[in-house]
Coordinates of N, CA and C in Angstrom, one line a residue:
M1 N -70.6 75.6 85.6 CA -70.0 75.8 86.9 C -69.1 74.6 87.3
R2 N -67.9 74.8 87.9 CA -67.1 73.7 88.3 C -67.7 72.9 89.4
A3 N -67.3 71.7 89.6 CA -67.8 70.9 90.7 C -67.0 71.2 91.9
H4 N -67.6 71.6 93.0 CA -66.9 72.1 94.2 C -67.4 71.2 95.4
V5 N -66.7 71.2 96.4 CA -67.0 70.6 97.7 C -67.5 71.7 98.6
Y6 N -68.7 71.5 99.2 CA -69.3 72.5 100.1 C -69.4 71.9 101.5
S7 N -69.5 72.9 102.4 CA -69.5 72.5 103.8 C -70.9 72.0 104.2
R8 N -71.9 72.4 103.5 CA -73.3 71.9 103.8 C -74.1 72.0 102.6
S9 N -75.3 71.4 102.6 CA -76.2 71.4 101.5 C -77.0 72.7 101.6
P10 N -77.4 73.2 100.4 CA -78.2 74.5 100.5 C -79.6 74.3 101.2
E11 N -80.1 75.3 101.8 CA -81.4 75.2 102.5 C -82.3 76.2 101.8
P12 N -83.1 75.7 100.8 CA -84.0 76.5 100.1 C -85.0 77.2 101.0
V13 N -85.4 78.4 100.7 CA -86.4 79.1 101.5 C -87.8 78.7 100.9
Y14 N -88.7 78.3 101.9 CA -90.0 77.9 101.5 C -90.9 79.1 101.5
F15 N -91.6 79.3 100.3 CA -92.5 80.5 100.1 C -93.9 79.9 100.1
P16 N -94.7 80.1 101.2 CA -96.1 79.6 101.2 C -96.9 80.2 100.0
E17 N -97.9 79.5 99.6 CA -98.8 80.0 98.5 C -100.1 80.6 99.1
A18 N -100.4 80.3 100.3 CA -101.7 80.7 100.8 C -101.6 80.8 102.4
E19 N -102.6 81.5 102.9 CA -102.7 81.6 104.4 C -104.2 81.7 104.7
E20 N -104.6 81.0 105.7 CA -106.0 81.1 106.1 C -106.3 82.4 106.8
V21 N -107.0 83.3 106.1 CA -107.4 84.6 106.7 C -108.9 84.8 106.5
P22 N -109.6 85.1 107.6 CA -111.1 85.3 107.4 C -111.4 86.4 106.5
E23 N -112.4 86.2 105.6 CA -112.8 87.2 104.6 C -114.3 87.2 104.6
T24 N -114.9 88.4 104.7 CA -116.3 88.5 104.6 C -116.8 88.3 103.1
N25 N -118.0 88.0 103.0 CA -118.6 87.8 101.7 C -118.6 89.1 100.9
R26 N -118.8 90.2 101.6 CA -118.8 91.5 100.9 C -117.4 91.8 100.3
H27 N -116.4 91.6 101.1 CA -115.0 91.8 100.7 C -114.7 90.9 99.5
L28 N -115.1 89.7 99.6 CA -114.8 88.7 98.5 C -115.4 89.2 97.2
E29 N -116.7 89.7 97.3 CA -117.3 90.1 96.1 C -116.7 91.4 95.5
L30 N -116.3 92.4 96.4 CA -115.7 93.6 95.9 C -114.3 93.3 95.3
R31 N -113.6 92.4 95.9 CA -112.3 92.0 95.4 C -112.4 91.3 94.1
T32 N -113.3 90.3 94.0 CA -113.4 89.5 92.8 C -113.9 90.3 91.6
A33 N -114.9 91.2 91.9 CA -115.4 92.1 90.8 C -114.4 92.9 90.2
L34 N -113.5 93.6 91.1 CA -112.4 94.4 90.6 C -111.4 93.6 89.7
Y35 N -111.1 92.4 90.2 CA -110.1 91.6 89.5 C -110.7 91.2 88.2
L36 N -111.9 90.8 88.1 CA -112.5 90.4 86.8 C -112.6 91.5 85.8
I37 N -112.9 92.7 86.4 CA -113.0 93.9 85.5 C -111.6 94.2 84.9
L38 N -110.6 94.1 85.8 CA -109.2 94.3 85.3 C -108.8 93.3 84.3
K39 N -109.1 92.0 84.6 CA -108.7 90.9 83.7 C -109.3 91.0 82.4
R40 N -110.6 91.4 82.3 CA -111.3 91.5 81.1 C -110.7 92.6 80.2
E41 N -110.3 93.7 80.8 CA -109.7 94.8 80.1 C -108.3 94.6 79.7
L42 N -107.5 94.0 80.6 CA -106.0 94.0 80.4 C -105.3 92.7 80.2
A43 N -106.0 91.6 80.1 CA -105.4 90.3 80.1 C -104.5 90.1 78.9
H44 N -104.7 90.9 77.8 CA -103.8 90.7 76.6 C -102.6 91.5 76.8
T45 N -102.5 92.4 77.7 CA -101.3 93.3 77.9 C -100.7 93.3 79.3
A46 N -101.3 92.5 80.2 CA -100.8 92.6 81.6 C -101.1 91.3 82.3
T47 N -100.3 91.0 83.3 CA -100.6 89.9 84.2 C -101.2 90.4 85.5
L48 N -102.3 89.7 85.9 CA -103.0 90.2 87.1 C -103.1 89.2 88.2
G49 N -103.2 89.7 89.4 CA -103.4 88.8 90.5 C -104.4 89.3 91.5
S50 N -104.9 88.4 92.4 CA -105.8 88.8 93.4 C -105.6 87.9 94.6
D51 N -105.0 88.5 95.7 CA -104.9 87.8 96.9 C -103.7 86.7 96.9
Q52 N -103.0 86.7 95.8 CA -101.8 85.8 95.8 C -100.7 86.6 96.6
F53 N -99.7 85.8 97.2 CA -98.6 86.4 97.9 C -97.7 87.1 96.9
V54 N -97.2 88.3 97.2 CA -96.1 88.9 96.5 C -94.9 89.0 97.4
Y55 N -93.8 88.3 97.0 CA -92.6 88.3 97.7 C -91.6 89.2 97.1
W56 N -90.8 89.9 97.9 CA -89.7 90.7 97.3 C -88.3 90.5 97.8
D57 N -88.2 89.6 98.8 CA -86.9 89.3 99.3 C -86.6 87.8 99.2
P58 N -85.7 87.3 98.3 CA -85.5 85.9 98.2 C -84.9 85.2 99.4
R59 N -84.5 85.9 100.4 CA -83.9 85.3 101.6 C -84.9 84.9 102.7
T60 N -86.1 85.4 102.6 CA -87.1 85.1 103.6 C -88.5 85.1 103.0
S61 N -89.4 84.3 103.6 CA -90.8 84.3 103.2 C -91.6 85.2 104.0
K62 N -91.0 85.9 105.0 CA -91.8 86.8 105.9 C -92.1 88.1 105.3
K63 N -91.3 88.5 104.3 CA -91.5 89.8 103.6 C -92.5 89.5 102.4
R64 N -93.7 89.8 102.6 CA -94.7 89.5 101.6 C -95.9 90.4 101.8
L65 N -96.7 90.5 100.7 CA -98.0 91.2 100.6 C -99.0 90.3 99.9
A66 N -100.2 90.6 100.1 CA -101.3 89.9 99.3 C -102.3 90.9 98.9
P67 N -102.0 91.7 97.9 CA -103.0 92.7 97.5 C -104.3 92.1 97.0
D68 N -105.4 92.9 97.2 CA -106.7 92.4 96.7 C -106.7 92.4 95.2
A69 N -105.9 93.2 94.6 CA -105.7 93.2 93.1 C -104.3 93.8 92.8
F70 N -103.6 93.2 91.8 CA -102.4 93.8 91.4 C -102.2 93.6 89.9
V71 N -101.4 94.5 89.3 CA -101.2 94.4 87.8 C -99.7 94.6 87.5
R72 N -99.2 93.7 86.7 CA -97.9 93.9 86.1 C -98.0 94.1 84.6
L73 N -97.7 95.2 84.1 CA -97.8 95.6 82.7 C -96.7 94.9 81.9
G74 N -97.1 94.7 80.6 CA -96.1 94.3 79.6 C -96.0 92.8 79.3
V75 N -96.7 92.0 80.1 CA -96.7 90.6 79.8 C -98.1 90.1 79.9
P76 N -98.6 89.4 78.8 CA -100.0 88.9 78.8 C -100.3 88.0 80.0
H77 N -101.5 88.0 80.4 CA -101.9 87.3 81.6 C -101.6 85.8 81.5
R78 N -101.2 85.3 82.7 CA -100.9 83.8 82.8 C -101.2 83.4 84.3
T79 N -101.3 82.2 84.5 CA -101.6 81.7 85.9 C -100.3 81.6 86.6
F80 N -100.3 81.8 88.0 CA -99.1 81.6 88.8 C -99.6 81.4 90.2
R81 N -98.8 80.8 91.0 CA -99.1 80.5 92.4 C -98.7 81.6 93.4
T82 N -97.5 82.1 93.2 CA -97.0 83.2 94.0 C -96.3 84.2 93.1
W83 N -96.1 85.4 93.5 CA -95.4 86.4 92.6 C -94.1 86.8 93.3
K84 N -93.0 86.5 92.7 CA -91.7 86.8 93.3 C -91.0 87.9 92.4
T85 N -90.8 89.1 93.0 CA -90.4 90.2 92.3 C -89.0 90.0 91.7
W86 N -88.1 89.2 92.3 CA -86.8 89.0 91.7 C -86.8 88.2 90.5
M87 N -88.0 87.6 90.2 CA -88.2 86.7 89.0 C -89.0 87.5 88.0
H88 N -90.1 88.1 88.4 CA -91.0 88.7 87.5 C -91.1 90.2 87.5
G89 N -90.4 90.9 88.4 CA -90.5 92.3 88.5 C -91.6 92.7 89.5
A90 N -91.5 93.9 90.0 CA -92.5 94.4 91.0 C -93.8 94.7 90.2
P91 N -95.0 94.4 90.8 CA -96.2 94.9 90.2 C -96.2 96.4 90.0
D92 N -96.9 96.9 89.0 CA -97.0 98.3 88.8 C -98.1 98.9 89.6
L93 N -99.1 98.2 89.9 CA -100.3 98.7 90.6 C -100.7 97.7 91.7
G94 N -101.0 98.2 92.9 CA -101.5 97.3 93.9 C -102.8 98.0 94.5
V95 N -103.8 97.2 94.8 CA -105.0 97.7 95.3 C -105.4 97.0 96.6
E96 N -105.7 97.8 97.6 CA -106.2 97.2 98.9 C -107.6 97.7 99.2
I97 N -108.5 96.7 99.4 CA -109.9 97.0 99.8 C -110.0 96.8 101.3
V98 N -110.3 97.8 102.0 CA -110.4 97.7 103.5 C -111.5 96.7 103.9
S99 N -111.2 95.8 104.8 CA -112.2 94.8 105.3 C -112.3 94.9 106.8
D100 N -113.2 94.1 107.3 CA -113.4 94.1 108.8 C -112.1 93.6 109.5
S101 N -111.3 92.8 108.9 CA -110.1 92.2 109.5 C -109.0 93.2 109.6
D102 N -109.0 94.3 108.9 CA -108.0 95.4 109.0 C -108.1 96.1 110.3
E103 N -106.9 96.3 110.9 CA -106.9 96.9 112.3 C -106.9 98.4 112.4
G104 N -106.8 99.1 111.3 CA -106.8 100.5 111.3 C -105.5 101.1 110.8
E105 N -105.3 102.4 111.1 CA -104.1 103.1 110.5 C -102.8 102.6 110.9
P106 N -102.5 102.2 112.1 CA -101.2 101.6 112.4 C -100.9 100.4 111.5
D107 N -101.9 99.5 111.4 CA -101.7 98.4 110.5 C -101.5 98.8 109.1
W108 N -102.2 99.8 108.7 CA -102.1 100.3 107.3 C -100.7 100.9 107.0
E109 N -100.1 101.6 108.0 CA -98.8 102.2 107.8 C -97.8 101.1 107.7
A110 N -97.9 100.0 108.4 CA -97.0 98.9 108.3 C -97.1 98.2 106.9
K111 N -98.4 98.1 106.5 CA -98.6 97.5 105.2 C -98.1 98.4 104.1
L112 N -98.2 99.7 104.2 CA -97.7 100.7 103.2 C -96.2 100.6 103.1
E113 N -95.6 100.3 104.2 CA -94.1 100.2 104.2 C -93.7 98.9 103.4
R114 N -94.5 97.9 103.5 CA -94.2 96.7 102.7 C -94.4 97.0 101.2
Y115 N -95.4 97.7 100.9 CA -95.6 98.1 99.5 C -94.4 98.9 99.0
R116 N -93.9 99.8 99.8 CA -92.7 100.6 99.4 C -91.5 99.7 99.2
A117 N -91.3 98.7 100.1 CA -90.2 97.8 100.0 C -90.3 96.9 98.8
A118 N -91.5 96.6 98.4 CA -91.8 95.7 97.3 C -91.5 96.4 96.0
G119 N -91.5 97.7 96.0 CA -91.3 98.5 94.7 C -92.5 98.7 93.9
I120 N -93.7 98.6 94.5 CA -94.9 98.8 93.7 C -95.1 100.3 93.6
R121 N -95.3 100.8 92.3 CA -95.3 102.2 92.1 C -96.6 103.0 92.2
E122 N -97.7 102.3 92.3 CA -99.0 103.0 92.6 C -99.8 102.1 93.5
V123 N -100.2 102.7 94.6 CA -101.0 101.9 95.6 C -102.3 102.6 95.8
V124 N -103.4 101.9 95.7 CA -104.8 102.4 95.9 C -105.4 101.7 97.1
R125 N -106.0 102.5 97.9 CA -106.7 102.0 99.1 C -108.1 102.4 99.0
F126 N -109.0 101.4 99.0 CA -110.4 101.7 98.9 C -111.1 101.3 100.2
H127 N -111.8 102.3 100.8 CA -112.6 102.0 102.0 C -114.1 102.2 101.7
P128 N -114.8 101.1 101.5 CA -116.2 101.2 101.1 C -117.1 101.9 102.1
D129 N -116.7 102.0 103.4 CA -117.6 102.6 104.4 C -117.1 104.0 104.7
D130 N -116.1 104.5 104.0 CA -115.7 105.9 104.2 C -116.4 106.8 103.1
R131 N -117.4 107.5 103.5 CA -118.1 108.3 102.6 C -117.4 109.6 102.1
E132 N -116.5 110.0 102.9 CA -115.8 111.3 102.6 C -114.6 111.0 101.7
R133 N -113.7 110.0 102.1 CA -112.5 109.7 101.3 C -112.4 108.2 101.1
P134 N -113.3 107.7 100.3 CA -113.3 106.2 100.0 C -112.0 105.8 99.2
I135 N -111.5 106.7 98.4 CA -110.3 106.4 97.6 C -109.1 107.2 98.0
R136 N -108.0 106.5 98.4 CA -106.7 107.2 98.7 C -105.6 106.5 97.8
I137 N -104.7 107.3 97.3 CA -103.7 106.8 96.4 C -102.3 107.3 96.7
W138 N -101.4 106.4 96.7 CA -100.0 106.7 96.9 C -99.2 106.4 95.6
D139 N -98.2 107.3 95.3 CA -97.3 107.1 94.2 C -95.9 107.0 94.7
A140 N -95.1 106.2 94.0 CA -93.7 106.0 94.3 C -92.9 107.2 93.8
L141 N -92.3 107.9 94.7 CA -91.5 109.1 94.4 C -90.2 109.1 95.1
D142 N -89.1 109.0 94.3 CA -87.7 109.0 94.9 C -87.5 107.9 96.0
G143 N -88.0 106.7 95.7 CA -87.9 105.6 96.7 C -88.9 105.6 97.8
D144 N -89.8 106.6 97.8 CA -90.8 106.7 98.9 C -92.2 106.5 98.2
L145 N -93.2 106.2 99.1 CA -94.6 106.2 98.6 C -95.2 107.4 99.3
V146 N -95.7 108.3 98.4 CA -96.3 109.6 98.9 C -97.8 109.7 98.5
E147 N -98.6 110.0 99.5 CA -100.0 110.0 99.3 C -100.4 111.3 98.5
R148 N -101.3 111.2 97.6 CA -101.8 112.4 96.9 C -102.7 113.2 97.9
A149 N -102.6 114.5 97.8 CA -103.4 115.4 98.6 C -104.9 115.3 98.3
P150 N -105.7 115.5 99.3 CA -107.2 115.4 99.0 C -107.7 116.4 98.0
D151 N -106.9 117.6 97.9 CA -107.4 118.6 96.9 C -106.7 118.5 95.6
D152 N -106.0 117.4 95.3 CA -105.3 117.2 94.0 C -106.4 117.0 93.0
P153 N -106.4 117.9 91.9 CA -107.4 117.8 90.9 C -107.4 116.5 90.1
E154 N -106.2 115.8 90.1 CA -106.1 114.5 89.5 C -106.1 113.4 90.5
L155 N -106.7 113.6 91.6 CA -106.6 112.6 92.7 C -107.0 111.2 92.3
H156 N -108.0 111.1 91.5 CA -108.5 109.7 91.1 C -108.0 109.2 89.8
A157 N -107.0 109.8 89.3 CA -106.4 109.3 88.0 C -105.6 108.0 88.4
C158 N -105.8 107.0 87.6 CA -104.9 105.8 87.7 C -103.8 105.9 86.7
E159 N -102.7 106.4 87.1 CA -101.6 106.7 86.2 C -101.0 105.4 85.6
T160 N -101.1 104.3 86.3 CA -100.5 103.1 85.7 C -101.3 102.6 84.5
L161 N -102.6 102.8 84.5 CA -103.5 102.2 83.5 C -104.0 103.3 82.5
G162 N -103.8 104.6 82.9 CA -104.4 105.6 82.0 C -105.9 105.7 82.1
L163 N -106.4 105.4 83.3 CA -107.9 105.3 83.5 C -108.2 106.2 84.7
W164 N -109.4 106.1 85.2 CA -109.9 106.9 86.4 C -110.6 106.0 87.4
W165 N -110.2 106.1 88.7 CA -110.9 105.4 89.7 C -112.2 106.2 90.1
T166 N -113.2 105.4 90.3 CA -114.5 106.0 90.8 C -115.2 105.0 91.7
V167 N -116.2 105.4 92.4 CA -117.0 104.6 93.2 C -118.5 104.5 92.7
V168 N -119.0 103.3 92.6 CA -120.3 103.1 92.0 C -121.1 102.3 93.1
E169 N -122.3 102.8 93.3 CA -123.2 102.1 94.3 C -123.8 100.9 93.6
D170 N -123.5 99.7 94.2 CA -124.0 98.4 93.7 C -125.2 98.0 94.6
P171 N -126.3 97.6 94.0 CA -127.5 97.2 94.8 C -127.3 96.1 95.8
S172 N -126.3 95.2 95.5 CA -126.1 94.1 96.4 C -125.0 94.2 97.5
V173 N -123.9 95.0 97.1 CA -122.8 95.1 98.0 C -122.5 96.5 98.4
G174 N -123.2 97.5 97.9 CA -123.0 98.9 98.3 C -121.9 99.5 97.5
P175 N -121.1 100.5 98.0 CA -120.1 101.2 97.3 C -119.1 100.2 96.7
M176 N -118.8 100.3 95.4 CA -117.9 99.4 94.7 C -116.8 100.2 94.0
L177 N -115.6 99.8 94.1 CA -114.5 100.4 93.4 C -114.5 100.0 91.9
R178 N -114.6 101.0 91.0 CA -114.6 100.8 89.6 C -113.6 101.6 88.9
L179 N -113.4 101.3 87.6 CA -112.5 102.1 86.7 C -113.3 102.6 85.6
S180 N -113.0 103.8 85.1 CA -113.7 104.5 84.0 C -112.7 105.0 83.1
R181 N -113.1 105.2 81.8 CA -112.3 105.8 80.8 C -112.3 107.3 80.8
D182 N -113.3 107.8 81.5 CA -113.4 109.3 81.6 C -113.4 109.7 83.1
R183 N -113.0 111.0 83.3 CA -112.9 111.5 84.6 C -114.2 111.5 85.4
E184 N -115.3 111.7 84.7 CA -116.6 111.8 85.4 C -117.2 110.4 85.8
G185 N -116.6 109.4 85.3 CA -117.1 108.0 85.6 C -118.3 107.6 84.8
R186 N -118.5 108.1 83.7 CA -119.6 107.7 82.8 C -119.3 106.5 82.0
D187 N -118.1 106.4 81.5 CA -117.7 105.3 80.6 C -116.9 104.2 81.4
L188 N -117.7 103.5 82.2 CA -117.1 102.5 83.1 C -116.6 101.3 82.3
L189 N -115.5 100.7 82.8 CA -115.1 99.4 82.4 C -116.1 98.4 82.9
P190 N -116.7 97.6 82.1 CA -117.8 96.7 82.5 C -117.4 95.5 83.4
T191 N -118.3 95.1 84.3 CA -118.1 93.8 84.9 C -118.4 92.8 83.9
P192 N -118.0 91.5 84.1 CA -118.4 90.4 83.2 C -119.9 90.3 82.9
D193 N -120.7 90.5 84.0 CA -122.1 90.4 83.9 C -122.6 91.6 83.0
E194 N -122.1 92.8 83.2 CA -122.5 94.0 82.4 C -122.1 93.8 81.0
A195 N -120.9 93.2 80.8 CA -120.4 93.0 79.4 C -121.3 92.0 78.7
E196 N -121.7 90.9 79.4 CA -122.6 89.9 78.8 C -123.9 90.5 78.5
A197 N -124.5 91.3 79.4 CA -125.8 91.9 79.2 C -125.7 92.8 78.0
K198 N -124.6 93.6 77.9 CA -124.5 94.5 76.8 C -124.4 93.7 75.5
A199 N -123.6 92.6 75.5 CA -123.5 91.7 74.3 C -124.8 91.2 73.9
R200 N -125.6 90.7 74.9 CA -127.0 90.2 74.6 C -127.8 91.3 74.0
E201 N -127.8 92.5 74.5 CA -128.5 93.6 74.0 C -128.1 93.9 72.6
A202 N -126.8 93.9 72.3 CA -126.3 94.2 71.0 C -126.8 93.1 70.0
A203 N -126.7 91.9 70.5 CA -127.2 90.7 69.6 C -128.7 90.9 69.3
A204 N -129.4 91.2 70.3 CA -130.9 91.4 70.1 C -131.2 92.5 69.1
K205 N -130.4 93.6 69.2 CA -130.6 94.7 68.3 C -130.2 94.3 66.9
A206 N -129.1 93.5 66.8 CA -128.6 93.0 65.5 C -129.7 92.1 64.9
R207 N -130.3 91.3 65.7 CA -131.4 90.4 65.2 C -132.6 91.2 64.7
E208 N -132.9 92.2 65.5 CA -134.0 93.1 65.2 C -133.7 93.8 63.9
A209 N -132.5 94.4 63.7 CA -132.1 95.1 62.5 C -132.1 94.1 61.3
A210 N -131.7 92.9 61.5 CA -131.7 91.9 60.4 C -133.1 91.5 60.0
A211 N -134.0 91.4 61.0 CA -135.4 91.1 60.7 C -136.0 92.3 59.9
K212 N -135.7 93.5 60.3 CA -136.2 94.7 59.6 C -135.7 94.7 58.1
D213 N -134.4 94.3 58.0 CA -133.8 94.3 56.7 C -134.5 93.2 55.8
R214 N -134.7 92.1 56.4 CA -135.4 91.0 55.7 C -136.8 91.5 55.3
E215 N -137.5 92.2 56.2 CA -138.9 92.7 55.9 C -138.8 93.7 54.8
A216 N -137.8 94.6 54.9 CA -137.7 95.6 53.8 C -137.4 94.9 52.5
A217 N -136.5 93.9 52.5 CA -136.2 93.2 51.3 C -137.4 92.5 50.7
A218 N -138.2 91.9 51.6 CA -139.4 91.2 51.1 C -140.4 92.2 50.5
K219 N -140.5 93.4 51.2 CA -141.4 94.4 50.6 C -140.9 94.9 49.3
A220 N -139.5 95.1 49.2 CA -139.0 95.5 47.9 C -139.2 94.5 46.8
H221 N -139.0 93.2 47.2 CA -139.2 92.1 46.2 C -140.7 92.1 45.8
E222 N -141.6 92.3 46.8 CA -143.0 92.3 46.4 C -143.4 93.5 45.5
A223 N -142.8 94.7 45.8 CA -143.0 95.9 45.0 C -142.4 95.6 43.6
E224 N -141.3 95.0 43.5 CA -140.7 94.7 42.2 C -141.5 93.8 41.4
A225 N -142.1 92.8 42.1 CA -143.0 91.8 41.4 C -144.2 92.5 40.9
K226 N -144.8 93.4 41.7 CA -146.0 94.1 41.3 C -145.7 95.0 40.1
A227 N -144.5 95.6 40.2 CA -144.1 96.5 39.1 C -143.9 95.7 37.8
R228 N -143.3 94.5 37.9 CA -143.2 93.7 36.7 C -144.5 93.3 36.2
E229 N -145.4 92.9 37.1 CA -146.8 92.5 36.7 C -147.5 93.7 36.0
A230 N -147.4 94.9 36.6 CA -148.0 96.0 36.0 C -147.4 96.4 34.6
N231 N -146.1 96.2 34.5 CA -145.4 96.5 33.3 C -145.8 95.5 32.2
T232 N -145.9 94.2 32.6 CA -146.4 93.2 31.7 C -147.8 93.4 31.2
K233 N -148.7 93.9 32.1 CA -150.1 94.2 31.8 C -150.1 95.4 30.8
L234 N -149.3 96.4 31.2 CA -149.2 97.6 30.3 C -148.7 97.2 28.9
E235 N -147.7 96.4 28.8 CA -147.2 96.0 27.5 C -148.3 95.2 26.7
A236 N -149.1 94.4 27.4 CA -150.1 93.6 26.8 C -151.2 94.6 26.2
E237 N -151.6 95.6 27.1 CA -152.6 96.6 26.7 C -152.1 97.4 25.5
L238 N -150.8 97.8 25.5 CA -150.2 98.5 24.4 C -150.2 97.6 23.1
K239 N -149.9 96.4 23.3 CA -149.9 95.5 22.1 C -151.3 95.3 21.5
A240 N -152.3 95.2 22.4 CA -153.7 95.1 21.9 C -154.1 96.4 21.3
L241 N -153.7 97.5 21.8 CA -154.0 98.8 21.3 C -153.4 99.0 19.9
R242 N -152.2 98.6 19.8 CA -151.5 98.7 18.5 C -152.2 97.8 17.4
A243 N -152.6 96.6 17.9 CA -153.3 95.7 17.0 C -154.6 96.3 16.5
E244 N -155.4 96.9 17.5 CA -156.6 97.5 17.1 C -156.4 98.7 16.2
L245 N -155.3 99.5 16.4 CA -155.0 100.6 15.6 C -154.6 100.2 14.2
A246 N -153.9 99.1 14.1 CA -153.5 98.6 12.8 C -154.7 98.1 12.1
Q247 N -155.6 97.4 12.7 CA -156.8 96.9 12.1 C -157.7 98.0 11.6
A248 N -157.8 99.1 12.4 CA -158.6 100.3 12.0 C -158.0 100.9 10.8
K249 N -156.7 101.0 10.7 CA -156.0 101.6 9.5 C -156.3 100.7 8.3
G250 N -156.3 99.4 8.5 CA -156.5 98.5 7.3 C -157.9 98.7 6.8
K251 N -158.9 98.9 7.7 CA -160.3 99.1 7.2 C -160.4 100.4 6.4
R252 N -159.7 101.5 6.9 CA -159.8 102.7 6.2 C -159.2 102.6 4.8
R253 N -158.1 101.9 4.7 CA -157.5 101.8 3.3 C -158.4 100.9 2.4
T254 N -159.1 100.0 3.0 CA -160.0 99.2 2.2 C -161.1 100.0 1.7
R255 N -161.7 100.9 2.5 CA -162.8 101.7 2.0 C -162.4 102.7 0.9
R256 N -161.1 103.2 1.1 CA -160.7 104.2 0.0 C -160.5 103.5 -1.3
R257 N -160.2 102.2 -1.4 CA -160.0 101.5 -2.6 C -161.3 101.1 -3.2
S258 N -162.4 100.9 -2.5 CA -163.6 100.5 -3.0 C -164.3 101.6 -3.9
P259 N -165.0 101.2 -5.1 CA -165.7 102.2 -5.9 C -166.8 102.9 -5.2
G260 N -166.9 104.1 -5.4 CA -167.9 104.9 -4.7 C -169.2 104.8 -5.5

């Protein structure tokens, strides 16, 4: 670029990395659990965030979101401070977990408009205290975000990830938003604790199987040794029997040769 004379210096826009917002312990645990589940499953194929600011307008820092979880497919996971869509592209999936600080539907409609402006193509809203409709999903259609109807047979499909949303009752925090590989929610993506417990169980089973294999090998070795011992004894008995038989034959030939 040529050297020019300008009337003023540029004024870079400052994009904050964080904001002090009260968060209940329950909301923190629900948000963190979902993020860790997603990260464990997708870190090799997607970048994930949780509560970082998502900016979509390089001219102002006021246009921003902070999803409880978001996913950008196609790039392995890496660390970042803020997510700027003009640099990294819009997240493919955004998840909001309703907390005590949320003000209700008017506040949600405003937030949903920000999701639309940011270009996020699938938005999931989870309300842990709503027993009738805990999961609501919006899809990007023709520049708009449109909510799926309650009677949609594919209502809980996560189109972005090719998985299924489901709610699982957790003994410590209550209803928890989870993802499953099947529609019925039987094949859940594990939490890190569940994955670790499953790995320990698999390791214990492997050790048990190895111990059984060693025991079987020891028994087989013992049986082989006994068979060799028995074979050796049998060969000795046959050798002695042949010797006795040969001796008996020799005595008979001697008697035949003697004068009667």
